[in-house]
């Protein structure tokens, strides 16, 4: 047993799995125990289940679809903007613009929403553009460091094969790093997902998970809130898993 | 062994390269000519040796046109025109370059990479396919045909990188430390590759660097020692050619490694230690 608490110790696959199962069991046990009495911090599993059923009856699926759709559109627009900026950042005149966009990630949310509100009246469009603005800055930051991480030898290799500079850009940076782009999206997904729910609850539009959270807050319905949190967490992890799966299946050479 | 020298293939005059204020190599001058031997096609094999950090890789980046010389010029034969007597300044892509790490496109399989190297050739699809397949079998890479660089061994990567350059660039090829990290078998393969390239065309010129002096002496017909020169009793801190051995004139080229070669190894080591 002693080896289980030894730093850097390599335990077998089965043991590792047992450890995970142990912790999940422990978590559930703690939940049961701490939610048994009259007064408790967490709702009991029973309450959560009820919350879940309630949510379902209120059209949880539609809200999920609405959030996912918002997420897809925002990521799509943001990644296009960031990719264009990043690829063009290899051109000296464009470089400062890309770097500036990346620095804008320190701007506060409120400032941006304020100016966007002047331009856009529709709440849904507004949600999209707030997200796009934010994600573009984060994605551009990650993508820029992806390009910086490309070694000089890779460029030299392409140049020695008679690639002109545009071909070098195309072959080494664009085609040669598509798998990295997926990884960048995946790594920034947590921020996006968190932002998305927040933005949805601030700028209430047709619906979405953020809208549900806000509603649950109002009623102080603990079971509902936890049920919703579980849904949001699971959805986020699923997208994460799918992206990682796509990268590994479609890009055999991708070992990041 | 009788030989004669013909057209100038490589002409380097007053070459220096500086990164910012830091002069890395300076005062580099040398000329290599086409060597012609009766009865066989003989390319040129030129070795560069020198201690670490003396500027071999920097010189190679200049020779391949990947970095612009700070001063001086590098001329190569313009082999596209007939006669091969015209000279042109070297540009990126003229000289093949296999770097120290055998870099390849990470997203292309061996086959795709070679197809890419042939992209500018005026050949039909079938001709390209046949050419690639014949090289793959000749270089022992058929099994690796559909593998990506991260699925290849060091030796396989190196051979792929060499074939890429043979396909794409003309008669010149620079290899930076082609023997490092290879086992005895791979080194034999690489040696055979040298002979193969050299036997393909009289203009073919291989330039390589190595820390294995014996391999330099065994394979090359011309050896340059790059080191810090001593000027007025003081070491200068830039690399230059401190010694040149013309193995052809010494009657040691294209021969089995013997006592004469051993003597040169000794001389090279002395020159390296002093620079
Ligand atoms: N991009 C660069 N900017 C500044 N200095 C550089 C750069 N590249 C190389 N140098 C310097 O130039 C010198 C020569 O480096 P180079 O790589 O040419 O040596 P080398 O002879 O190939 O060494 P090795 O045998 O270890 O490969 C070193 O002192 C190195 O620090
Ligand atoms: Mg080097």
Coordinates of C-alpha atoms and ligand atoms in Angstrom, one line a residue:
Chain A
X1 CA 0.0 0.0 0.0
X2 CA 2.9 2.3 0.7
X3 CA 3.7 2.8 -2.9
X4 CA 0.3 4.5 -3.4
X5 CA 1.5 7.6 -1.5
X6 CA 5.0 7.7 -3.0
X7 CA 5.6 10.8 -5.3
X8 CA 6.1 10.0 -9.0
X9 CA 5.3 6.3 -8.4
X10 CA 4.1 4.5 -11.5
X11 CA 1.0 2.4 -10.6
X12 CA -0.6 0.0 -13.1
X13 CA -3.6 0.9 -15.2
X14 CA -5.9 -1.2 -13.0
X15 CA -4.7 0.4 -9.8
X16 CA -5.1 3.8 -11.3
X17 CA -8.7 3.0 -12.2
X18 CA -9.4 1.6 -8.7
X19 CA -8.1 4.9 -7.2
X20 CA -10.6 6.9 -9.4
X21 CA -13.5 4.6 -8.4
X22 CA -12.5 5.0 -4.8
X23 CA -12.7 8.8 -5.0
X24 CA -16.0 8.8 -6.8
X25 CA -17.4 6.5 -4.2
X26 CA -16.0 8.7 -1.4
X27 CA -17.5 11.8 -3.0
X28 CA -21.0 10.2 -3.3
X29 CA -20.7 8.9 0.3
X30 CA -19.8 12.4 1.6
X31 CA -22.7 13.8 -0.4
X32 CA -25.2 11.4 1.1
X33 CA -23.8 11.9 4.6
X34 CA -23.7 15.6 4.6
X35 CA -27.1 16.0 3.1
X36 CA -29.0 13.8 5.5
X37 CA -30.0 16.1 8.4
X38 CA -32.6 18.9 8.5
X39 CA -30.1 21.7 7.9
X40 CA -27.5 21.1 5.3
X41 CA -25.3 22.9 2.8
X42 CA -25.9 20.6 -0.2
X43 CA -29.3 19.3 -1.4
X44 CA -29.8 15.6 -1.1
X45 CA -29.5 13.4 -4.2
X46 CA -33.3 13.1 -4.0
X47 CA -33.8 16.9 -4.2
X48 CA -31.3 17.1 -7.1
X49 CA -33.2 14.4 -8.9
X50 CA -36.4 16.3 -8.5
X51 CA -34.7 19.4 -9.7
X52 CA -33.5 17.5 -12.7
X53 CA -37.1 16.3 -13.5
X54 CA -38.4 19.9 -13.1
X55 CA -35.8 21.2 -15.4
X56 CA -36.6 18.6 -17.9
X57 CA -40.2 19.4 -17.9
X58 CA -39.4 23.1 -18.3
X59 CA -37.7 22.2 -21.6
X60 CA -34.1 21.6 -20.5
X61 CA -33.3 20.1 -23.9
X62 CA -34.3 23.2 -25.7
X63 CA -32.2 25.3 -23.4
X64 CA -29.2 23.1 -23.9
X65 CA -29.6 23.2 -27.6
X66 CA -29.9 27.0 -27.5
X67 CA -26.6 27.2 -25.4
X68 CA -24.8 24.8 -27.6
X69 CA -25.8 26.6 -30.7
X70 CA -24.6 29.9 -29.2
X71 CA -21.4 28.2 -28.3
X72 CA -20.9 26.8 -31.8
X73 CA -21.6 30.0 -33.5
X74 CA -19.4 32.1 -31.2
X75 CA -16.5 29.7 -31.5
X76 CA -16.8 29.5 -35.2
X77 CA -16.8 33.3 -35.7
X78 CA -14.1 33.8 -33.1
X79 CA -11.8 31.1 -34.4
X80 CA -12.1 32.5 -38.0
X81 CA -11.2 36.0 -36.8
X82 CA -8.3 34.7 -34.6
X83 CA -6.9 32.4 -37.3
X84 CA -6.9 35.2 -39.9
X85 CA -5.2 37.5 -37.5
X86 CA -2.7 34.8 -36.4
X87 CA -1.8 33.7 -39.9
X88 CA -1.3 37.3 -41.0
X89 CA 0.7 38.0 -37.9
X90 CA 3.6 36.4 -39.8
X91 CA 3.6 39.6 -41.9
X92 CA 5.5 42.4 -40.2
X93 CA 2.9 45.1 -40.8
X94 CA 0.1 43.0 -39.4
X95 CA 1.9 41.6 -36.4
X96 CA 1.2 44.6 -34.0
X97 CA -2.5 44.2 -34.7
X98 CA -2.5 40.6 -33.7
X99 CA -0.5 41.3 -30.6
X100 CA -2.8 44.1 -29.6
X101 CA -5.9 41.9 -30.0
X102 CA -4.2 39.4 -27.8
X103 CA -3.5 42.0 -25.1
X104 CA -7.2 43.1 -25.1
X105 CA -8.0 40.0 -23.1
X106 CA -7.3 42.2 -20.0
X107 CA -10.3 44.3 -20.8
X108 CA -13.2 44.0 -18.4
X109 CA -16.4 42.4 -19.6
X110 CA -18.6 45.4 -18.7
X111 CA -16.7 47.8 -20.9
X112 CA -17.1 45.7 -23.9
X113 CA -20.8 45.0 -23.3
X114 CA -21.3 48.7 -22.9
X115 CA -20.0 49.6 -26.3
X116 CA -21.5 46.6 -28.0
X117 CA -24.9 47.6 -26.5
X118 CA -24.7 50.9 -28.4
X119 CA -24.2 49.1 -31.6
X120 CA -26.4 46.1 -31.2
X121 CA -30.0 46.0 -30.0
X122 CA -30.9 42.3 -30.4
X123 CA -30.0 40.4 -27.2
X124 CA -29.1 37.2 -29.0
X125 CA -26.8 39.0 -31.5
X126 CA -25.4 40.8 -28.5
X127 CA -24.6 37.5 -26.7
X128 CA -22.8 36.2 -29.8
X129 CA -20.7 39.3 -30.2
X130 CA -19.7 39.6 -26.6
X131 CA -18.5 36.0 -26.7
X132 CA -16.8 36.5 -30.0
X133 CA -15.0 39.6 -28.8
X134 CA -13.7 37.8 -25.7
X135 CA -12.9 34.5 -27.3
X136 CA -11.0 36.1 -30.1
X137 CA -8.6 37.7 -27.7
X138 CA -8.0 34.4 -25.8
X139 CA -7.8 32.3 -29.0
X140 CA -5.5 34.8 -30.7
X141 CA -3.2 34.6 -27.6
X142 CA -3.0 30.8 -27.8
X143 CA -2.7 30.7 -31.6
X144 CA 0.1 33.3 -31.5
X145 CA 2.1 31.2 -29.1
X146 CA 1.4 28.1 -31.2
X147 CA 3.1 29.9 -34.2
X148 CA 5.9 31.1 -32.0
X149 CA 6.6 27.6 -30.9
X150 CA 7.3 26.4 -34.5
X151 CA 11.0 25.9 -34.8
X152 CA 13.2 27.7 -37.3
X153 CA 14.2 24.3 -38.8
X154 CA 10.6 23.7 -40.0
X155 CA 10.6 27.0 -41.9
X156 CA 14.1 26.3 -43.2
X157 CA 13.0 22.8 -44.3
X158 CA 10.1 24.2 -46.3
X159 CA 12.3 27.0 -47.8
X160 CA 15.0 24.5 -48.8
X161 CA 12.3 22.7 -50.8
X162 CA 11.8 25.8 -52.9
X163 CA 8.6 27.0 -51.1
X164 CA 8.2 30.7 -51.4
X165 CA 7.2 32.5 -48.3
X166 CA 3.4 32.2 -48.8
X167 CA 3.8 28.5 -49.4
X168 CA 5.9 28.2 -46.2
X169 CA 3.0 29.9 -44.4
X170 CA 0.5 27.6 -46.0
X171 CA 2.4 24.4 -45.6
X172 CA 4.1 24.8 -42.2
X173 CA 1.7 27.1 -40.3
X174 CA -1.7 26.6 -41.8
X175 CA -1.7 22.9 -42.9
X176 CA 1.0 21.8 -40.6
X177 CA -0.8 23.0 -37.5
X178 CA -4.5 22.3 -38.0
X179 CA -4.5 19.7 -35.2
X180 CA -3.0 22.4 -32.9
X181 CA -5.9 24.7 -33.7
X182 CA -8.3 22.1 -32.4
X183 CA -6.2 21.7 -29.3
X184 CA -6.2 25.5 -28.8
X185 CA -10.0 25.5 -29.0
X186 CA -10.2 22.7 -26.6
X187 CA -8.0 24.4 -24.1
X188 CA -9.9 27.6 -24.3
X189 CA -13.2 25.9 -24.1
X190 CA -13.4 26.0 -20.3
X191 CA -13.2 29.8 -20.4
X192 CA -15.7 30.0 -23.3
X193 CA -18.2 27.7 -21.6
X194 CA -18.0 29.7 -18.3
X195 CA -18.3 33.0 -20.2
X196 CA -21.2 31.6 -22.2
X197 CA -23.3 30.8 -19.2
X198 CA -22.4 34.1 -17.6
X199 CA -23.3 36.1 -20.7
X200 CA -26.5 34.2 -21.1
X201 CA -27.5 35.1 -17.5
X202 CA -26.6 38.8 -17.9
X203 CA -28.0 39.4 -21.3
X204 CA -31.2 37.4 -21.1
X205 CA -32.4 36.4 -24.5
X206 CA -34.5 33.5 -25.7
X207 CA -33.2 31.0 -23.2
X208 CA -30.2 28.9 -22.6
X209 CA -28.5 27.4 -19.6
X210 CA -27.5 30.8 -18.1
X211 CA -31.2 31.8 -18.2
X212 CA -32.1 28.7 -16.3
X213 CA -29.5 29.4 -13.7
X214 CA -30.8 32.8 -13.2
X215 CA -34.3 31.5 -12.7
X216 CA -33.2 28.9 -10.2
X217 CA -31.3 31.5 -8.3
X218 CA -34.5 33.5 -7.9
X219 CA -36.4 30.6 -6.3
X220 CA -33.4 29.5 -4.1
X221 CA -34.1 26.0 -5.3
X222 CA -31.0 24.1 -4.3
X223 CA -31.8 20.9 -6.0
X224 CA -32.4 22.6 -9.2
X225 CA -29.2 24.6 -9.0
X226 CA -27.0 21.6 -8.4
X227 CA -28.8 19.6 -11.1
X228 CA -28.1 22.4 -13.5
X229 CA -24.5 22.6 -12.5
X230 CA -24.1 18.9 -13.2
X231 CA -25.7 19.3 -16.6
X232 CA -23.4 22.2 -17.5
X233 CA -20.3 20.5 -16.3
X234 CA -21.1 17.3 -18.1
X235 CA -21.9 19.2 -21.4
X236 CA -18.6 21.1 -21.1
X237 CA -16.6 17.9 -20.5
X238 CA -18.4 16.2 -23.4
X239 CA -17.4 18.9 -25.9
X240 CA -13.9 18.7 -24.5
X241 CA -13.9 15.0 -25.1
X242 CA -15.3 15.2 -28.6
X243 CA -12.7 17.8 -29.7
X244 CA -9.9 15.7 -28.3
X245 CA -11.4 12.6 -30.0
X246 CA -11.6 14.5 -33.4
X247 CA -8.0 15.6 -33.1
X248 CA -6.7 12.1 -32.4
X249 CA -8.8 10.3 -35.0
X250 CA -8.3 12.7 -37.9
X251 CA -4.7 13.6 -37.3
X252 CA -2.7 10.5 -36.7
X253 CA 0.5 12.4 -36.5
X254 CA -0.8 14.6 -33.8
X255 CA 1.0 13.9 -30.5
X256 CA 0.8 17.0 -28.5
Chain B
X1 CA 44.3 8.0 -59.3
X2 CA 44.2 10.6 -62.1
X3 CA 41.6 13.3 -62.1
X4 CA 41.2 16.7 -63.6
X5 CA 39.3 19.8 -62.5
X6 CA 36.8 21.5 -64.7
X7 CA 34.0 24.1 -64.2
X8 CA 33.8 26.0 -60.9
X9 CA 30.9 24.7 -59.0
X10 CA 31.2 26.7 -55.8
X11 CA 32.8 30.0 -55.3
X12 CA 32.8 31.7 -51.9
X13 CA 34.5 35.0 -51.5
X14 CA 35.0 37.1 -48.4
X15 CA 31.9 35.6 -46.7
X16 CA 30.8 36.7 -43.3
X17 CA 27.6 36.3 -41.3
X18 CA 26.7 38.3 -38.3
X19 CA 23.6 38.0 -36.1
X20 CA 23.1 41.5 -34.9
X21 CA 26.4 42.8 -33.8
X22 CA 27.8 39.4 -33.2
X23 CA 30.1 38.2 -36.0
X24 CA 29.8 34.4 -36.2
X25 CA 31.9 33.6 -39.3
X26 CA 34.2 35.9 -41.3
X27 CA 36.8 35.9 -44.1
X28 CA 35.6 32.7 -45.6
X29 CA 37.1 32.1 -49.1
X30 CA 37.1 28.9 -51.0
X31 CA 36.5 27.4 -54.4
X32 CA 35.4 23.9 -55.4
X33 CA 35.6 22.7 -59.0
X34 CA 34.0 19.8 -60.8
X35 CA 36.2 16.8 -60.5
X36 CA 36.4 14.5 -63.5
X37 CA 37.8 11.1 -63.4
X38 CA 38.3 8.7 -66.3
X39 CA 35.8 5.9 -66.4
X40 CA 33.5 7.0 -63.6
X41 CA 31.0 9.6 -62.7
X42 CA 32.4 11.4 -59.7
X43 CA 30.7 14.1 -57.7
X44 CA 32.3 16.2 -55.0
X45 CA 32.2 15.3 -51.3
X46 CA 33.3 18.1 -49.1
X47 CA 33.6 17.9 -45.3
X48 CA 33.5 20.6 -42.8
X49 CA 34.9 19.9 -39.3
X50 CA 35.5 22.1 -36.3
X51 CA 34.7 22.3 -32.7
X52 CA 31.2 23.0 -31.4
X53 CA 29.9 26.5 -31.8
X54 CA 32.6 27.6 -34.4
X55 CA 30.0 28.3 -37.0
X56 CA 29.5 25.2 -39.2
X57 CA 25.8 25.4 -39.1
X58 CA 25.9 29.1 -39.7
X59 CA 28.1 28.6 -42.7
X60 CA 25.6 26.0 -44.0
X61 CA 22.7 28.4 -43.6
X62 CA 24.6 30.9 -45.7
X63 CA 25.6 28.2 -48.3
X64 CA 21.9 27.2 -48.7
X65 CA 20.7 30.8 -49.0
X66 CA 18.7 30.5 -45.9
X67 CA 20.5 33.4 -44.3
X68 CA 21.8 36.4 -46.3
X69 CA 25.6 36.9 -46.0
X70 CA 26.5 40.1 -44.1
X71 CA 29.4 40.6 -46.5
X72 CA 30.8 38.7 -49.5
X73 CA 29.1 36.4 -52.0
X74 CA 28.4 32.8 -52.7
X75 CA 28.2 31.7 -56.3
X76 CA 27.1 28.4 -57.7
X77 CA 27.1 27.1 -61.2
X78 CA 23.9 27.9 -63.0
X79 CA 23.2 24.4 -64.1
X80 CA 20.0 25.2 -65.8
X81 CA 21.8 26.7 -68.7
X82 CA 23.8 24.4 -71.0
X83 CA 27.5 24.1 -70.5
X84 CA 27.2 24.9 -66.8
X85 CA 29.7 27.8 -67.0
X86 CA 27.4 30.5 -65.9
X87 CA 27.5 31.4 -62.2
X88 CA 24.6 32.7 -60.1
X89 CA 24.3 33.9 -56.6
X90 CA 22.8 31.2 -54.3
X91 CA 19.1 31.5 -53.4
X92 CA 17.0 29.5 -51.0
X93 CA 16.0 26.3 -52.6
X94 CA 19.0 26.1 -54.9
X95 CA 21.0 24.0 -52.5
X96 CA 19.4 21.1 -50.7
X97 CA 19.6 21.2 -46.9
X98 CA 19.2 18.4 -44.4
X99 CA 19.5 19.8 -41.0
X100 CA 20.9 18.4 -37.8
X101 CA 17.5 17.1 -36.8
X102 CA 16.3 15.7 -40.1
X103 CA 13.2 18.0 -40.1
X104 CA 10.3 16.9 -42.2
X105 CA 6.7 18.1 -42.7
X106 CA 5.0 16.7 -39.6
X107 CA 1.7 16.4 -41.4
X108 CA 3.0 14.5 -44.5
X109 CA 3.7 10.8 -44.8
X110 CA 6.9 9.8 -46.5
X111 CA 5.1 9.3 -49.8
X112 CA 3.2 12.6 -49.5
X113 CA 6.4 14.4 -48.6
X114 CA 8.2 13.0 -51.6
X115 CA 5.3 13.9 -53.9
X116 CA 5.5 17.4 -52.5
X117 CA 9.2 17.6 -53.3
X118 CA 8.3 16.6 -56.9
X119 CA 5.5 19.2 -57.2
X120 CA 7.4 21.5 -59.6
X121 CA 8.7 18.7 -61.9
X122 CA 7.1 18.3 -65.3
X123 CA 6.1 14.7 -65.0
X124 CA 2.8 12.8 -65.1
X125 CA 1.2 11.4 -62.0
X126 CA 2.3 7.9 -62.9
X127 CA 5.9 9.0 -63.6
X128 CA 6.0 10.7 -60.2
X129 CA 4.6 7.6 -58.5
X130 CA 7.1 5.3 -60.2
X131 CA 10.0 7.6 -59.4
X132 CA 9.0 7.7 -55.7
X133 CA 8.5 4.0 -55.5
X134 CA 11.8 3.2 -57.0
X135 CA 13.6 5.5 -54.6
X136 CA 11.7 4.1 -51.7
X137 CA 12.8 0.6 -52.5
X138 CA 16.4 1.6 -53.3
X139 CA 16.6 3.4 -49.9
X140 CA 14.8 0.7 -47.9
X141 CA 11.8 2.8 -47.1
X142 CA 8.9 0.9 -48.8
X143 CA 7.5 -0.2 -45.5
X144 CA 7.6 3.3 -44.1
X145 CA 5.8 4.7 -47.2
X146 CA 2.6 5.7 -45.4
X147 CA 4.1 6.7 -42.0
X148 CA 4.3 10.1 -40.6
X149 CA 7.7 11.6 -39.3
X150 CA 6.8 10.8 -35.7
X151 CA 6.4 7.2 -36.6
X152 CA 9.8 7.0 -38.3
X153 CA 13.2 6.1 -36.8
X154 CA 16.0 8.7 -37.0
X155 CA 17.7 6.9 -39.9
X156 CA 14.4 6.6 -41.8
X157 CA 13.7 10.3 -41.3
X158 CA 17.2 11.2 -42.5
X159 CA 16.8 9.1 -45.6
X160 CA 13.4 10.7 -46.4
X161 CA 14.9 14.1 -45.9
X162 CA 17.8 13.3 -48.3
X163 CA 15.5 11.9 -51.0
X164 CA 13.3 15.0 -50.7
X165 CA 16.3 17.2 -51.4
X166 CA 17.5 15.0 -54.2
X167 CA 14.0 15.4 -55.8
X168 CA 13.8 19.1 -55.3
X169 CA 17.1 20.8 -55.5
X170 CA 19.7 20.6 -58.2
X171 CA 23.2 19.3 -57.8
X172 CA 24.0 20.7 -54.5
X173 CA 23.2 19.2 -51.1
X174 CA 24.3 20.3 -47.6
X175 CA 24.0 17.9 -44.7
X176 CA 24.5 19.2 -41.2
X177 CA 25.9 16.4 -39.0
X178 CA 24.4 13.5 -41.0
X179 CA 26.0 10.9 -38.9
X180 CA 25.1 12.0 -35.5
X181 CA 22.7 9.7 -33.6
X182 CA 23.0 6.9 -36.2
X183 CA 24.1 3.4 -35.4
X184 CA 26.8 1.5 -37.4
X185 CA 24.2 0.2 -39.8
X186 CA 22.6 3.6 -40.4
X187 CA 26.1 5.1 -41.0
X188 CA 26.8 2.5 -43.6
X189 CA 23.4 3.4 -45.2
X190 CA 24.3 7.1 -45.2
X191 CA 27.7 6.4 -46.7
X192 CA 26.1 4.4 -49.5
X193 CA 23.7 7.3 -50.0
X194 CA 26.7 9.6 -50.4
X195 CA 28.2 7.3 -53.0
X196 CA 24.9 6.9 -54.8
X197 CA 24.4 10.7 -55.0
X198 CA 27.9 11.2 -56.1
X199 CA 27.7 8.6 -58.8
X200 CA 24.5 10.1 -60.3
X201 CA 26.0 13.2 -61.8
X202 CA 29.4 14.7 -62.1
X203 CA 28.1 18.1 -60.8
X204 CA 26.6 16.6 -57.7
X205 CA 28.3 18.2 -54.7
X206 CA 27.7 17.0 -51.1
X207 CA 28.8 19.3 -48.3
X208 CA 28.5 17.9 -44.8
X209 CA 29.7 18.6 -41.3
X210 CA 30.7 16.0 -38.8
X211 CA 32.3 15.6 -35.4
X212 CA 33.6 12.2 -36.5
X213 CA 37.0 13.1 -38.0
X214 CA 37.6 9.6 -39.3
X215 CA 34.4 9.7 -41.3
X216 CA 35.4 13.1 -42.7
X217 CA 38.7 11.8 -43.8
X218 CA 37.3 8.5 -45.2
X219 CA 34.6 10.0 -47.3
X220 CA 35.5 13.5 -48.4
X221 CA 37.8 14.5 -51.2
X222 CA 38.1 18.0 -49.7
X223 CA 38.1 18.9 -46.0
X224 CA 37.8 22.3 -44.4
X225 CA 38.6 22.9 -40.7
X226 CA 36.4 25.7 -39.3
X227 CA 37.8 27.3 -36.1
X228 CA 38.7 30.5 -34.4
X229 CA 41.8 32.0 -36.1
X230 CA 44.8 33.2 -34.2
X231 CA 45.7 36.7 -35.1
X232 CA 48.9 38.3 -33.6
X233 CA 49.0 35.5 -31.0
X234 CA 45.4 36.1 -29.9
X235 CA 42.3 34.0 -30.5
X236 CA 39.7 35.9 -32.5
X237 CA 36.1 35.0 -31.7
X238 CA 34.7 34.3 -35.1
X239 CA 34.8 31.1 -37.2
X240 CA 36.8 30.9 -40.4
X241 CA 38.6 28.3 -42.4
X242 CA 41.8 27.6 -40.5
X243 CA 43.0 24.7 -42.6
X244 CA 42.1 23.0 -45.8
X245 CA 43.0 19.4 -46.9
X246 CA 42.7 18.6 -50.6
X247 CA 42.5 14.8 -50.3
X248 CA 42.7 14.5 -54.1
X249 CA 46.0 16.4 -54.3
X250 CA 47.2 14.3 -51.3
X251 CA 46.3 11.2 -53.4
X252 CA 44.1 10.0 -50.6
X253 CA 40.6 10.5 -52.1
X254 CA 38.5 7.5 -53.2
X255 CA 40.6 5.1 -51.4
X256 CA 40.3 2.6 -48.5
X257 CA 41.1 4.1 -45.1
X258 CA 44.8 3.7 -44.6
X259 CA 47.9 5.0 -42.8
X260 CA 47.9 8.2 -44.9
X261 CA 44.4 8.9 -43.8
X262 CA 45.3 8.4 -40.2
X263 CA 48.0 11.0 -40.5
X264 CA 45.5 13.5 -41.8
X265 CA 43.2 12.7 -38.9
X266 CA 46.0 13.6 -36.5
X267 CA 46.7 16.8 -38.3
X268 CA 43.0 17.8 -38.3
X269 CA 42.7 17.1 -34.6
X270 CA 45.8 19.3 -34.0
X271 CA 44.3 22.1 -36.1
X272 CA 41.0 21.8 -34.3
X273 CA 42.5 21.9 -30.8
X274 CA 44.4 25.0 -31.8
X275 CA 41.3 26.8 -32.9
Ligands
LIG1 N1 20.2 32.8 -34.6 C1 21.3 33.1 -33.9 N2 21.5 34.3 -33.2 C2 22.6 34.6 -32.5 N3 23.6 33.7 -32.4 C3 23.6 32.5 -33.0 C4 22.4 32.2 -33.8 N4 22.6 30.9 -34.3 C5 23.9 30.6 -33.9 N5 24.4 31.5 -33.1 C6 25.8 31.5 -32.5 O1 26.7 31.2 -33.5 C7 27.7 30.4 -33.1 C8 28.0 29.3 -34.1 O2 26.8 28.5 -34.0 P1 26.7 27.2 -35.0 O3 25.4 26.6 -34.8 O4 26.9 27.7 -36.4 O5 27.9 26.3 -34.6 P2 28.3 24.9 -35.0 O6 29.7 24.9 -35.5 O7 27.3 24.3 -36.0 O8 28.3 24.1 -33.7 P3 27.8 22.5 -33.4 O9 29.0 21.7 -33.9 O10 27.7 22.5 -31.9 O11 26.6 22.3 -34.2 C9 27.4 30.0 -31.7 O12 28.2 30.7 -30.8 C10 25.9 30.3 -31.5 O13 25.7 30.7 -30.2
LIG2 MG1 25.9 22.9 -35.9

